[in-house]
Coordinates of C-alpha atoms in Angstrom, one line a residue:
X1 CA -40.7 -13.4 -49.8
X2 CA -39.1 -11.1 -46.9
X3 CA -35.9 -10.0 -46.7
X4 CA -34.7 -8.3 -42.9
X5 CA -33.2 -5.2 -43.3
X6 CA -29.3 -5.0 -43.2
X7 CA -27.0 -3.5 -40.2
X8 CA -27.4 0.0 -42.3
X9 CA -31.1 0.5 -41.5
X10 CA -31.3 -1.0 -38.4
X11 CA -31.3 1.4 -35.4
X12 CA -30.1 1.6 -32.0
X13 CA -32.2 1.1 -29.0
X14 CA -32.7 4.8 -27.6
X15 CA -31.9 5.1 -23.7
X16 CA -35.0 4.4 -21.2
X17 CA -34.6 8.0 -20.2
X18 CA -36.6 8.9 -22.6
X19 CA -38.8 5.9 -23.1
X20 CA -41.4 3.7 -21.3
X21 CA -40.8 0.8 -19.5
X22 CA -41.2 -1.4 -22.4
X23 CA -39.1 1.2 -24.8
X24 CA -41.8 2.8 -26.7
X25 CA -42.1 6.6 -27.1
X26 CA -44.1 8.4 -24.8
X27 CA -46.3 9.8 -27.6
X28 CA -47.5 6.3 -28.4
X29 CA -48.8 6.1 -25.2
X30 CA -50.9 9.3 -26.2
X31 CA -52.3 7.6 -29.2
X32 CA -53.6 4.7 -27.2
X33 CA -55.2 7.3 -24.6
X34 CA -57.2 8.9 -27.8
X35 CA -58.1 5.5 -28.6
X36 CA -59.8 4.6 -25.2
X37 CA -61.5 7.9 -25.4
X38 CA -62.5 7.9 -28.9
X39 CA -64.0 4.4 -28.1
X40 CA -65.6 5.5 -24.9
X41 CA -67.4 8.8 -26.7
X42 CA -68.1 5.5 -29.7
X43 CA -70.1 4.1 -26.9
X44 CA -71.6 6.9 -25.1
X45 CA -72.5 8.6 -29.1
X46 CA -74.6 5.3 -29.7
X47 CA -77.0 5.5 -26.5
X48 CA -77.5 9.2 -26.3
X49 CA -78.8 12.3 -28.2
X50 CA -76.7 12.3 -31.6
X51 CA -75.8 16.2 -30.5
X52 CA -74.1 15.5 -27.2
X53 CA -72.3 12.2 -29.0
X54 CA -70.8 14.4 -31.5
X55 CA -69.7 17.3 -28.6
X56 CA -68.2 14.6 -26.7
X57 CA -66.5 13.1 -29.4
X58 CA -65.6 16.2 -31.0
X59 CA -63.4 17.6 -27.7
X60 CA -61.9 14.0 -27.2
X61 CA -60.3 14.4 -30.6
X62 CA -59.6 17.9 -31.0
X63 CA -57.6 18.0 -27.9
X64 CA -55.5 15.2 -28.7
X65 CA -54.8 16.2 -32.0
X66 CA -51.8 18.6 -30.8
X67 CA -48.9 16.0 -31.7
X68 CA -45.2 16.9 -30.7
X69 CA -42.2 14.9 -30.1
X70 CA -40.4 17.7 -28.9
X71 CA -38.4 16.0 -25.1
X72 CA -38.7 12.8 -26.5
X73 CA -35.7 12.1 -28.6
X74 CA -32.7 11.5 -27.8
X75 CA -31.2 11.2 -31.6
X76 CA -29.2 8.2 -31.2
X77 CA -29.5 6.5 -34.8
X78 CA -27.3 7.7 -37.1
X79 CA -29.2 8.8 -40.3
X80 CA -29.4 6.5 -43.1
X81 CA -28.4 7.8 -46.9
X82 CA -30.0 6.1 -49.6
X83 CA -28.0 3.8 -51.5
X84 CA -26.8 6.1 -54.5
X85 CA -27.6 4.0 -57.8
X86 CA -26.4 5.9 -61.4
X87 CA -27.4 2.3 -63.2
X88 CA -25.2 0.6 -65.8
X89 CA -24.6 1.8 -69.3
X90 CA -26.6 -0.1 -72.1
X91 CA -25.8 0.5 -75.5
X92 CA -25.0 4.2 -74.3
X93 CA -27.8 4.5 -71.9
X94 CA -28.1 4.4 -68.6
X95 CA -30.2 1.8 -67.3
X96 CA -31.5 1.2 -64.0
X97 CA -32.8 -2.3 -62.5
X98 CA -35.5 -1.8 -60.3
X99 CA -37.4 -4.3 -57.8
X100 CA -40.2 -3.7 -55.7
X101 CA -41.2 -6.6 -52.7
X102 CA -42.5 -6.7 -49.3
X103 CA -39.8 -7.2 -46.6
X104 CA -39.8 -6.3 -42.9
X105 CA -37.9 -3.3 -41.4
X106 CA -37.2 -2.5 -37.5
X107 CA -38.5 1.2 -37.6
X108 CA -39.0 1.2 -33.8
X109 CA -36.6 0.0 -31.3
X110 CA -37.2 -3.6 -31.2
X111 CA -40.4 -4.2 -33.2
X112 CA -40.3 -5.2 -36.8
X113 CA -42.8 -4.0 -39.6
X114 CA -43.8 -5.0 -42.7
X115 CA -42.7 -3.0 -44.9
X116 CA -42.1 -2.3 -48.5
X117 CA -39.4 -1.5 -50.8
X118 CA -37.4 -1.1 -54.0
X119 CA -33.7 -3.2 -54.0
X120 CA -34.0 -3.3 -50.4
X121 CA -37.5 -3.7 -47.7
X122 CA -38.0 -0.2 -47.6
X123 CA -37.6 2.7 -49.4
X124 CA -35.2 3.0 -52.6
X125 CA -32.2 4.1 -53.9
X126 CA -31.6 7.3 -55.1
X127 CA -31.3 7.3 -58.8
X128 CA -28.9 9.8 -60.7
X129 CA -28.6 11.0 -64.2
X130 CA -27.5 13.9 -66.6
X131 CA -29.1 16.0 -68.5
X132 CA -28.8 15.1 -72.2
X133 CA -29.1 11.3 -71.2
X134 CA -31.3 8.3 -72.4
X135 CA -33.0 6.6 -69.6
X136 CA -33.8 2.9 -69.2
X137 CA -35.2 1.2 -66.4
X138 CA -36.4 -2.5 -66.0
X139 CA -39.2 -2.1 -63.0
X140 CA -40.0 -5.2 -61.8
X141 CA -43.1 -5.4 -59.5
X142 CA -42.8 -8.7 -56.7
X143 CA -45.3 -7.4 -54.9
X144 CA -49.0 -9.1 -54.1
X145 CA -50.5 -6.2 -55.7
X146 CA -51.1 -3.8 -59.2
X147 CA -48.9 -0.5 -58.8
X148 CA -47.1 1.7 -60.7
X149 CA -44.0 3.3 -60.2
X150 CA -44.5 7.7 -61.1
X151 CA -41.7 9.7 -61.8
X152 CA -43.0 13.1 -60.1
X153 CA -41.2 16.2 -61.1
X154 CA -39.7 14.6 -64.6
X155 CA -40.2 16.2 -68.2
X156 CA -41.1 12.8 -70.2
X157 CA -43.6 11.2 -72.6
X158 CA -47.2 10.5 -71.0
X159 CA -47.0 7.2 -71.4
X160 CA -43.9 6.4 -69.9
X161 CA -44.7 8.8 -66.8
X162 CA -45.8 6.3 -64.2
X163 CA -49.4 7.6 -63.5
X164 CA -52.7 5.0 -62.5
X165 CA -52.8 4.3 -66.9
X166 CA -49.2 2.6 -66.3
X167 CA -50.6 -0.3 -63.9
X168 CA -47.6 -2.8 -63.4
X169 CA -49.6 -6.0 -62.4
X170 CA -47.6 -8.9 -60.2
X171 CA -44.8 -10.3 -61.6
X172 CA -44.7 -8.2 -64.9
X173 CA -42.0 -6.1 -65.4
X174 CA -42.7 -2.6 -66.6
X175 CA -39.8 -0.6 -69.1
X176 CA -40.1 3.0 -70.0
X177 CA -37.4 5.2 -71.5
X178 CA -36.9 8.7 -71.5
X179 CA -34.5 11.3 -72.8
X180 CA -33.3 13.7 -69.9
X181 CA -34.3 17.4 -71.1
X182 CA -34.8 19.3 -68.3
X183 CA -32.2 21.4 -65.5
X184 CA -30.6 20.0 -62.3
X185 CA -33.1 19.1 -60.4
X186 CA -34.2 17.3 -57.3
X187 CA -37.1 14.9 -58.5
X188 CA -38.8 11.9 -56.8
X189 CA -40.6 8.8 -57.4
X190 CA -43.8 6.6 -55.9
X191 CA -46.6 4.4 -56.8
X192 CA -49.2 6.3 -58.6
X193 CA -52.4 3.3 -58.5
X194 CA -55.6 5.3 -58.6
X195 CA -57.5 4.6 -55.3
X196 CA -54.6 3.5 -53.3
X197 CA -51.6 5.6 -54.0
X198 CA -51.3 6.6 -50.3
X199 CA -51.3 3.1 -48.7
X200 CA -48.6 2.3 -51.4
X201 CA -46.7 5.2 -50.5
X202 CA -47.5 4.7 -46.9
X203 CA -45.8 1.4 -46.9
X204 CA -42.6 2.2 -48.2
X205 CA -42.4 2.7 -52.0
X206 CA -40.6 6.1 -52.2
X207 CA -36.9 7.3 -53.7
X208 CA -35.5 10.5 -55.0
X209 CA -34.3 11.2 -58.6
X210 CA -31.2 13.5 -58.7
X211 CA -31.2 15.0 -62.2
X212 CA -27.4 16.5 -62.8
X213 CA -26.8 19.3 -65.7
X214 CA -23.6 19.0 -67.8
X215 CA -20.2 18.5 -65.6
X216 CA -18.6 21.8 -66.1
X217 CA -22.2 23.4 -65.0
X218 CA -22.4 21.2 -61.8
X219 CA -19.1 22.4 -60.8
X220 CA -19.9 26.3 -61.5
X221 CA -22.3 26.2 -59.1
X222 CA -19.9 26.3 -56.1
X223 CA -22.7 23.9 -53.8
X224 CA -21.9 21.3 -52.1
X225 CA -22.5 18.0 -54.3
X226 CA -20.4 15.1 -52.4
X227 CA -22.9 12.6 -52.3
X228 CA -23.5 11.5 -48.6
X229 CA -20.9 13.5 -47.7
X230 CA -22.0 17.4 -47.8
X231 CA -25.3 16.6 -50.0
X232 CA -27.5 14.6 -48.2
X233 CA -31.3 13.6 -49.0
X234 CA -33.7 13.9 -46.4
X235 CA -36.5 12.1 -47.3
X236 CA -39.3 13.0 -44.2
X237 CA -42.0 11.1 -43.6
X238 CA -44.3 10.9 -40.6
X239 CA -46.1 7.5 -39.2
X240 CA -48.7 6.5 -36.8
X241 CA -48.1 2.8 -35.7
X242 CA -50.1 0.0 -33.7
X243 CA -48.6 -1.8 -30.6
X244 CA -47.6 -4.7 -32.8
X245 CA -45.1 -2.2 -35.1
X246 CA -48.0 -2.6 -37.9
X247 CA -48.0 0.9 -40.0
X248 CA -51.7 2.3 -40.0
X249 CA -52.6 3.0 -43.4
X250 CA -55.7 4.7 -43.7
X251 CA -55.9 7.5 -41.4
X252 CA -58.6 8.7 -39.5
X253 CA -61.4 6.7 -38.1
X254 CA -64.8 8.1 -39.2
X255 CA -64.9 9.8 -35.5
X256 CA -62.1 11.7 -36.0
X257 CA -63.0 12.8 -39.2
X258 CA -65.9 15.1 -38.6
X259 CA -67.7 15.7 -41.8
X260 CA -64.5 16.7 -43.5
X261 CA -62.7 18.6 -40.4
X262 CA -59.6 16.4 -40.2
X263 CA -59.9 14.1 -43.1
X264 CA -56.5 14.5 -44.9
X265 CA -55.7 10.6 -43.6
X266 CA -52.3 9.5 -42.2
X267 CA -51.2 12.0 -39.6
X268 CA -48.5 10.4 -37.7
X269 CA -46.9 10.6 -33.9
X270 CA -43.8 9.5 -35.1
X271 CA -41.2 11.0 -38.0
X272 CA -38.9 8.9 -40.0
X273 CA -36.1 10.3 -41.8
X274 CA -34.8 8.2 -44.9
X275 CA -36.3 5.5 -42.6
X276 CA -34.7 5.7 -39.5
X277 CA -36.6 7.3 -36.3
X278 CA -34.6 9.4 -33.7
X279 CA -31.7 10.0 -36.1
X280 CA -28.5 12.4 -36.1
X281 CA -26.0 13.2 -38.9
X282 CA -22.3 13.9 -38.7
X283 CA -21.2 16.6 -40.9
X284 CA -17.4 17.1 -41.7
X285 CA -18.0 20.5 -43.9
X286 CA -18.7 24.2 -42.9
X287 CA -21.4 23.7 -45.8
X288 CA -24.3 20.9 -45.9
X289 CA -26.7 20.9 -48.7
X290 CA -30.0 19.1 -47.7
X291 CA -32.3 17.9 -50.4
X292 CA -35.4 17.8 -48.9
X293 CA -38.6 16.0 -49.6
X294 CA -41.7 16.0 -47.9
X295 CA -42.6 12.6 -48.9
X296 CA -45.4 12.5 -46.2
X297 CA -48.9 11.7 -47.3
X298 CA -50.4 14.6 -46.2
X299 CA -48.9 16.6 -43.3
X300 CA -47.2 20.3 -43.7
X301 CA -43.5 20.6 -42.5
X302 CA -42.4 24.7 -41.5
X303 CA -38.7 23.9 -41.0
X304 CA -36.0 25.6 -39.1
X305 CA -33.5 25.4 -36.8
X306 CA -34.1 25.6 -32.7
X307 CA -31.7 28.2 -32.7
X308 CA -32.8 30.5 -34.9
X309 CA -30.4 30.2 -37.5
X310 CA -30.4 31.5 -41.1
X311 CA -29.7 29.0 -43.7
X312 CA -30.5 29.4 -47.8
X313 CA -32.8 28.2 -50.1
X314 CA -30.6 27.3 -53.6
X315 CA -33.5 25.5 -55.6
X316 CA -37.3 24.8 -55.5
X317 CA -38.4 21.1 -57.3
X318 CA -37.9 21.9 -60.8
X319 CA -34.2 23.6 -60.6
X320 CA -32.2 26.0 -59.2
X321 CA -32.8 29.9 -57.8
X322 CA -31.2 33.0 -59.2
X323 CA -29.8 33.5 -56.2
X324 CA -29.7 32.2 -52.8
X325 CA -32.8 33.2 -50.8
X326 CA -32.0 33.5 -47.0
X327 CA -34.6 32.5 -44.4
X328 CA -35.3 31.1 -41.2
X329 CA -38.3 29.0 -41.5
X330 CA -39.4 27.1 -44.6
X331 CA -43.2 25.4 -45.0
X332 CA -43.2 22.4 -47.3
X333 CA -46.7 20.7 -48.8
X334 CA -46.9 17.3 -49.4
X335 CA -44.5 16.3 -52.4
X336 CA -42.8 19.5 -52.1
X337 CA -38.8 19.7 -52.3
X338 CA -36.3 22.4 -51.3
X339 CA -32.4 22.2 -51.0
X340 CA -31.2 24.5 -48.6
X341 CA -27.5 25.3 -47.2
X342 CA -26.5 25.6 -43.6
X343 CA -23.5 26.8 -42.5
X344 CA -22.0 24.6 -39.4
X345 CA -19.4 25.2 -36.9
X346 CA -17.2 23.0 -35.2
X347 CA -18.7 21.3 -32.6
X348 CA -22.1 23.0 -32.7
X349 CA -24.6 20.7 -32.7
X350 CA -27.9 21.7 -34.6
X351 CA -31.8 20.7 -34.3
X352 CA -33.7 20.8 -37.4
X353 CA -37.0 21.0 -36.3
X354 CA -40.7 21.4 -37.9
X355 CA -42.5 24.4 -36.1
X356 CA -46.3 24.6 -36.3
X357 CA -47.3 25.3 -40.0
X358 CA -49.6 28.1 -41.4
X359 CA -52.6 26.2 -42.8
X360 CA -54.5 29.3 -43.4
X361 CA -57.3 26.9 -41.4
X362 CA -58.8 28.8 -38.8
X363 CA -60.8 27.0 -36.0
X364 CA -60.8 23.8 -35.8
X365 CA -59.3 22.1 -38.9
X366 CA -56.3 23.9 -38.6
X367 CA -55.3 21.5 -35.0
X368 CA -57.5 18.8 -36.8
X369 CA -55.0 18.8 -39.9
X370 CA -51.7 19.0 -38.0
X371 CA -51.3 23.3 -38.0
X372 CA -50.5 23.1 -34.7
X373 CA -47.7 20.1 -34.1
X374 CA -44.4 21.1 -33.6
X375 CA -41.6 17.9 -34.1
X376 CA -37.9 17.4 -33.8
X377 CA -36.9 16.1 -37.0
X378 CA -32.9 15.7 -37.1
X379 CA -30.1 16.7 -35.2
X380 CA -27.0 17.4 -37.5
X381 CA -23.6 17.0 -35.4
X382 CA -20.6 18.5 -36.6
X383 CA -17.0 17.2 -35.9
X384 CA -14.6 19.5 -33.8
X385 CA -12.9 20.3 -36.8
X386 CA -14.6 20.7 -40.2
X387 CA -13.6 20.8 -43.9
X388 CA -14.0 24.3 -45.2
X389 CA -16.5 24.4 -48.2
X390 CA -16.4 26.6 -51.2
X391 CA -18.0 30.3 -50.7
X392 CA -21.9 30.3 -51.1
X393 CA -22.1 32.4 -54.3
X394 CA -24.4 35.6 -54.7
X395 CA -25.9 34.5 -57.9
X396 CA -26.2 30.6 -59.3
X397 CA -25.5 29.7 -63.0
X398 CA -27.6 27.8 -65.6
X399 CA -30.9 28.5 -63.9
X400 CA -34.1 27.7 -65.3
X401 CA -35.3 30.3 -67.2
X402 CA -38.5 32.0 -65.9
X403 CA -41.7 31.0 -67.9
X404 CA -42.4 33.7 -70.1
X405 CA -46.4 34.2 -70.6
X406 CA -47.4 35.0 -74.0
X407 CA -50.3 38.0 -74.6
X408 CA -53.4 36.3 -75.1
X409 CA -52.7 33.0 -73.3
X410 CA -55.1 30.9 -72.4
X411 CA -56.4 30.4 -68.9
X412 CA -57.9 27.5 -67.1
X413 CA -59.5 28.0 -64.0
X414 CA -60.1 25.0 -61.3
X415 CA -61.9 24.9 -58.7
X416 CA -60.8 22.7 -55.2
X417 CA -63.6 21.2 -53.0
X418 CA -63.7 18.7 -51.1
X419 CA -62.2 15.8 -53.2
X420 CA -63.6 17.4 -56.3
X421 CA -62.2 19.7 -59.1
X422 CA -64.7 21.8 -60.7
X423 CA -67.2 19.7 -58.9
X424 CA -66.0 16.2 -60.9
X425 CA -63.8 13.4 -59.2
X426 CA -61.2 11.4 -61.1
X427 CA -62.6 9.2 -63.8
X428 CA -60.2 7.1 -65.4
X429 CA -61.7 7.0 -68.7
X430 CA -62.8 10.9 -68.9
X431 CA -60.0 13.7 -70.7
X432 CA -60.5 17.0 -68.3
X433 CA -58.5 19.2 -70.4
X434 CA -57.2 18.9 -74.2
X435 CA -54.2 21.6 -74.7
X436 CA -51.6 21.9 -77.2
X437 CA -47.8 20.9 -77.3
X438 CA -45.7 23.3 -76.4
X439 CA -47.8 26.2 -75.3
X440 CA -47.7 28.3 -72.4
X441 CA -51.0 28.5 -70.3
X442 CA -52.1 30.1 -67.1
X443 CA -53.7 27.5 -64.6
X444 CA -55.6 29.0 -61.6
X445 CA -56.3 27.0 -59.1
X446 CA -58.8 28.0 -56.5
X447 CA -58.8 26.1 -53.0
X448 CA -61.8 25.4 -50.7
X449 CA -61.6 27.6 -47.3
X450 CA -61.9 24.8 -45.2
X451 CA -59.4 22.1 -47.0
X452 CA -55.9 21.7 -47.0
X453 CA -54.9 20.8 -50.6
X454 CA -52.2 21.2 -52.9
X455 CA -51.6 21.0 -56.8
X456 CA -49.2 18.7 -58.9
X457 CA -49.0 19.1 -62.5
X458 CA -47.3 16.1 -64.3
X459 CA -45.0 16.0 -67.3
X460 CA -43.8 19.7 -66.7
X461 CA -42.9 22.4 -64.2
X462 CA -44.4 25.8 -63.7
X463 CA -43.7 29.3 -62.2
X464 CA -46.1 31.0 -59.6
X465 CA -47.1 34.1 -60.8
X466 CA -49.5 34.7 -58.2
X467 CA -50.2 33.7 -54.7
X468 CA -53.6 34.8 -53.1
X469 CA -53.3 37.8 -55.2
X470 CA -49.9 38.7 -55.1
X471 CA -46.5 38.0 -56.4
X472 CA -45.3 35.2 -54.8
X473 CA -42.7 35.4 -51.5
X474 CA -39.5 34.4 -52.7
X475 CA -39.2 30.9 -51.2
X476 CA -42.1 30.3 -54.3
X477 CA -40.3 31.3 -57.0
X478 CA -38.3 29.3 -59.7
X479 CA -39.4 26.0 -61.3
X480 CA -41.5 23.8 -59.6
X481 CA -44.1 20.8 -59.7
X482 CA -46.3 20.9 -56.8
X483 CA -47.2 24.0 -54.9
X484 CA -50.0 24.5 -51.9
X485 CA -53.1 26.2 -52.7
X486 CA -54.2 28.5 -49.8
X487 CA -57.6 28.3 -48.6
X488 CA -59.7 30.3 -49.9
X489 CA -57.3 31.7 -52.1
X490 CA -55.9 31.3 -55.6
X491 CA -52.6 30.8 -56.7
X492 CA -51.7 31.3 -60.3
X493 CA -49.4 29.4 -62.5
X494 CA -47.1 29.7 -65.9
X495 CA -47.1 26.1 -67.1
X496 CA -46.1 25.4 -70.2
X497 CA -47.4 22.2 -72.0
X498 CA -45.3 19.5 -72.8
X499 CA -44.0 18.7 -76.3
X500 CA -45.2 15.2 -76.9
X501 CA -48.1 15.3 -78.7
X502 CA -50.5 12.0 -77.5
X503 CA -54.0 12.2 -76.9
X504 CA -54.7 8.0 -76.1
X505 CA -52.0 8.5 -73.0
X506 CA -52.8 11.4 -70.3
X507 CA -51.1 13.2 -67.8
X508 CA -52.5 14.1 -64.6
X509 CA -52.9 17.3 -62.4
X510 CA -54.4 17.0 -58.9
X511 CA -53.7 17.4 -54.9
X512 CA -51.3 15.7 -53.6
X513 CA -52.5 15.1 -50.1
X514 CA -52.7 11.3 -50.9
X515 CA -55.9 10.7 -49.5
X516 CA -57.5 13.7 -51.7
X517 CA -56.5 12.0 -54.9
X518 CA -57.3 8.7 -53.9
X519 CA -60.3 10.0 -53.5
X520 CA -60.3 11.9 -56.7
X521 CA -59.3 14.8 -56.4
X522 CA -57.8 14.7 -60.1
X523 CA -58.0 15.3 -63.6
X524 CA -56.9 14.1 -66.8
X525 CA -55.1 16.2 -69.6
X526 CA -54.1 15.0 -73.1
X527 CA -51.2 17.2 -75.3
X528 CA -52.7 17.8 -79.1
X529 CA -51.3 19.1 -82.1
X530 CA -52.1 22.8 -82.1
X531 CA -54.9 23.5 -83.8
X532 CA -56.4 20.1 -83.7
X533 CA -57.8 20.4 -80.0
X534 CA -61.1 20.1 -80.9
X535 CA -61.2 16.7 -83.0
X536 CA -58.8 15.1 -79.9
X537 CA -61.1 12.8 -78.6
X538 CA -62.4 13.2 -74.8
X539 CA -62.7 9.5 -73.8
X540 CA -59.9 7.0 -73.6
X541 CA -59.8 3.5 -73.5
X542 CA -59.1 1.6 -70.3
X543 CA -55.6 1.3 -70.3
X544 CA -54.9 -1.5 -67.6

């Protein structure tokens, strides 16, 4: 079953200006350059000394691996927001009807793609509840494969969190609940299926999770919070596709990948914002709150504006700053979230754009893994006379409270490499780590000095304590989920465990450069009654 996607979604054809004859983006004609190459250095690699095959090969791809958009756009489509869906109440919680199928979407001017979605052919809603709240949802799966639907970011029972042990199959209909016991918070959700998380991902499944504290403590904070109106999700994404408007979902060929150098997967040409290519917003407020997600699969965004301007950060993933931090550029991981504030004057148009990030690579994974791509991501138009928004205050109220490390803690050290932790890939049926409810442990995780990898804890937040040796910048500090962990380097965390104690269900920790864990780059921890880690058992049974 297919369902077109409505007048909403669909964009505008962008003017020929700035287009080919047949109305595809210049960079696409790029891509298909790299391809002839890659296929002519194929040729000439399988008559000739390996050596010279690989050299040849190698500078094909390495110099068409610096991607921009930057001259291309013209930012026609007006940006899409995500349907806002707070569910219906159900004997006094709040439940939320959920259904994934495959559909088609026009992502490009004039070509359709199949696509998938949730409540709609790509994409999903964004979900909203309160702290303090009992959460039901009905998740039903209509698509022609096993998935799982993760809630990433969320404080909740193991077995209800989504991960590769909650396989969905085809027409079943999967129903966790949850009590809400956590801080305001931007959260997220995708498919979780071990081995093919990032094609699932790739294809669509992906939707934000606004977590709202009490009412009174909302309105204390003095941000913006009108839905689509001055707080806005930007959910940014970026996609390589074929002539036909077919997504590519695996990533680099084995040419491009190089013994490792450039083997993250999907690095796209083209950036989607909440779905829509080429977009703009109007704004109406001297204030905009973005909430934004870096919901790509593996690509690093440095954001800021063309013009230099300074904007704020208000919260990490897991809740809200002390204060708000201001800055001019701002490097997301994969999975990562910020909201920031921009002010905006009347009239004034302004370019959000993503400036080459600081991998930490060196020569030549750094260009191989996207450190040097520079793209125009949105262009935020503001009418020629605005709304004026509430004061930015100095200091926000009913933050998080810093995790407080006790003398003594324990520490776990893990080591990245190449899709390994501590030299073991994922195995479903294997328990990693066995730690008690409730405490608080430091995790270190150590990163490889040639990979590009991040780390996601599930079940909990943390705070960095340490980042390559150092107390972390600011833009690293308050509650979060996922954080990056610089090559060769070691970042240190404060996570404390959660409370439900289950040691048949696990959670997971691993990188969230899709490709990596699908891969298995992962590992599996259980939560045990204190004192009784030792008799937890450190094999589970297969849970699909």
């Amino acid at each position: 079953m297919t369902s077109e996607p409505d007048n909403e979604q669909r964009p505008r054809r962008a003017g020929k200006n700035k287009r080919d004859a047949d109305g595809r983006p210049p960079s696409r004609g790029r891509r298909i350059r790299r391809r002839a190459l890659l296929a002519a250095g194929g040729t000439l690699g399988a008559g000739v000394v390996v050596g010279g095959a690989y050299a040849v090969n190698f500078a094909v791809v390495y110099g068409n691996r610096k991607l921009t958009n930057v001259g291309e756009l013209t930012f026609e489509n007006p940006l899409r927001v995500p349907r806002l869906l707070e569910g219906r109440k159900s004997g006094g919680d709040r439940l939320f009807e959920l259904t994934a199928r495959p559909g088609r979407s026009e992502l490009l001017p004039g070509r359709q793609t199949p696509t998938w979605g949730i409540n709609g052919p790509f994409l999903a809603p964004t979900l909203r509840a309160r702290r303090g709240e009992t959460v039901r949802v009905a998740y039903d799966n209509r698509l022609p494969e096993a998935t799982t639907l993760h809630w990433h970011g969320m404080h909740l029972p193991a077995v209800m969190d989504g991960g590769p042990h909650q396989t969905v199959q085809p027409g079943a209909v999967w129903k966790p609940h949850w009590k809400i016991e956590q801080p305001a918070a931007t959260l997220w959700y995708h498919p979780h299926p071990h081995g093919a998380t990032a094609e699932h991902v790739t294809r669509g499944i992906a939707g934000m999770f606004l977590v709202d504290d009490e009412k009174d403590a909302e309105e204390r904070t003095g941000l913006p919070r009108d839905y689509g109106v001055d707080d806005i999700p930007l959910i940014v994404q970026d996609r390589s596709f074929a002539d036909d408007g077919t997504m590519e979902l695996r990533g680099a060929s084995t040419l491009e990948s190089f013994a490792g150098v450039g083997s993250v997967g999907v690095l796209g040409d083209t950036i989607l914002v909440n779905g829509v290519h080429d977009p703009h917003l109007k704004v109406s407020t001297t204030l905009v709150r973005l909430r934004v997600l870096n919901a790509s699969n593996a690509r690093v965004y440095n954001f800021g504006f063309t013009d230099n301007r300074e904007f704020h950060l208000v919260a990490q993933e897991n809740g809200l700053l002390e204060r708000p931090v201001p800055l001019r550029r701002l490097q997301l991981m994969a999975a990562e979230r910020a909201e920031i504030v921009v002010r905006m004057e009347p009239g004034r148009t302004a370019l959000l754009r993503s400036f080459p990030p600081d991998l930490g690579l060196g020569f030549p994974t750094d260009r191989m893994d996207g450190g040097q791509d520079t793209f125009d991501i949105l262009q935020l138009r503001p009418a020629a006379k605005l709304t004026r928004s509430q004061p930015l205050p100095e200091r926000l109220r009913d933050v998080p409270r810093p995790v407080e490390v006790p003398k003594g803690a324990t520490v776990r050290r893990f080591r990245m490499n190449g899709t390994q932790i501590n030299g073991k890939a994922m195995e479903m049926a294997r328990v990693d780590v066995v730690a008690p409810a409730e405490a608080v442990e430091v995790w270190e995780f150590t990163g490889s000095s040639d990979g590009m990898h991040s780390i996601h804890v599930h079940g909990t937040g943390f705070n960095v304590l340490e980042y390559r040796g150092r107390k972390p910048p600011a833009r690293l500090r308050g509650q979060k989920d996922t954080v990056h962990v610089p090559a060769g380097g070691t970042v240190r965390l404060a996570v404390p465990l959660p409370r439900w104690v289950d040691t048949e269900y696990p959670y997971m920790y691993h990188c969230h450069v899709l490709t990596h864990e699908d891969q298995g780059m992962m590992g599996q921890f259980t939560i045990a009654r204190p004192g009784s880690e030792s008799q937890a058992p450190r094999w589970i049974s297969d849970h699909h």
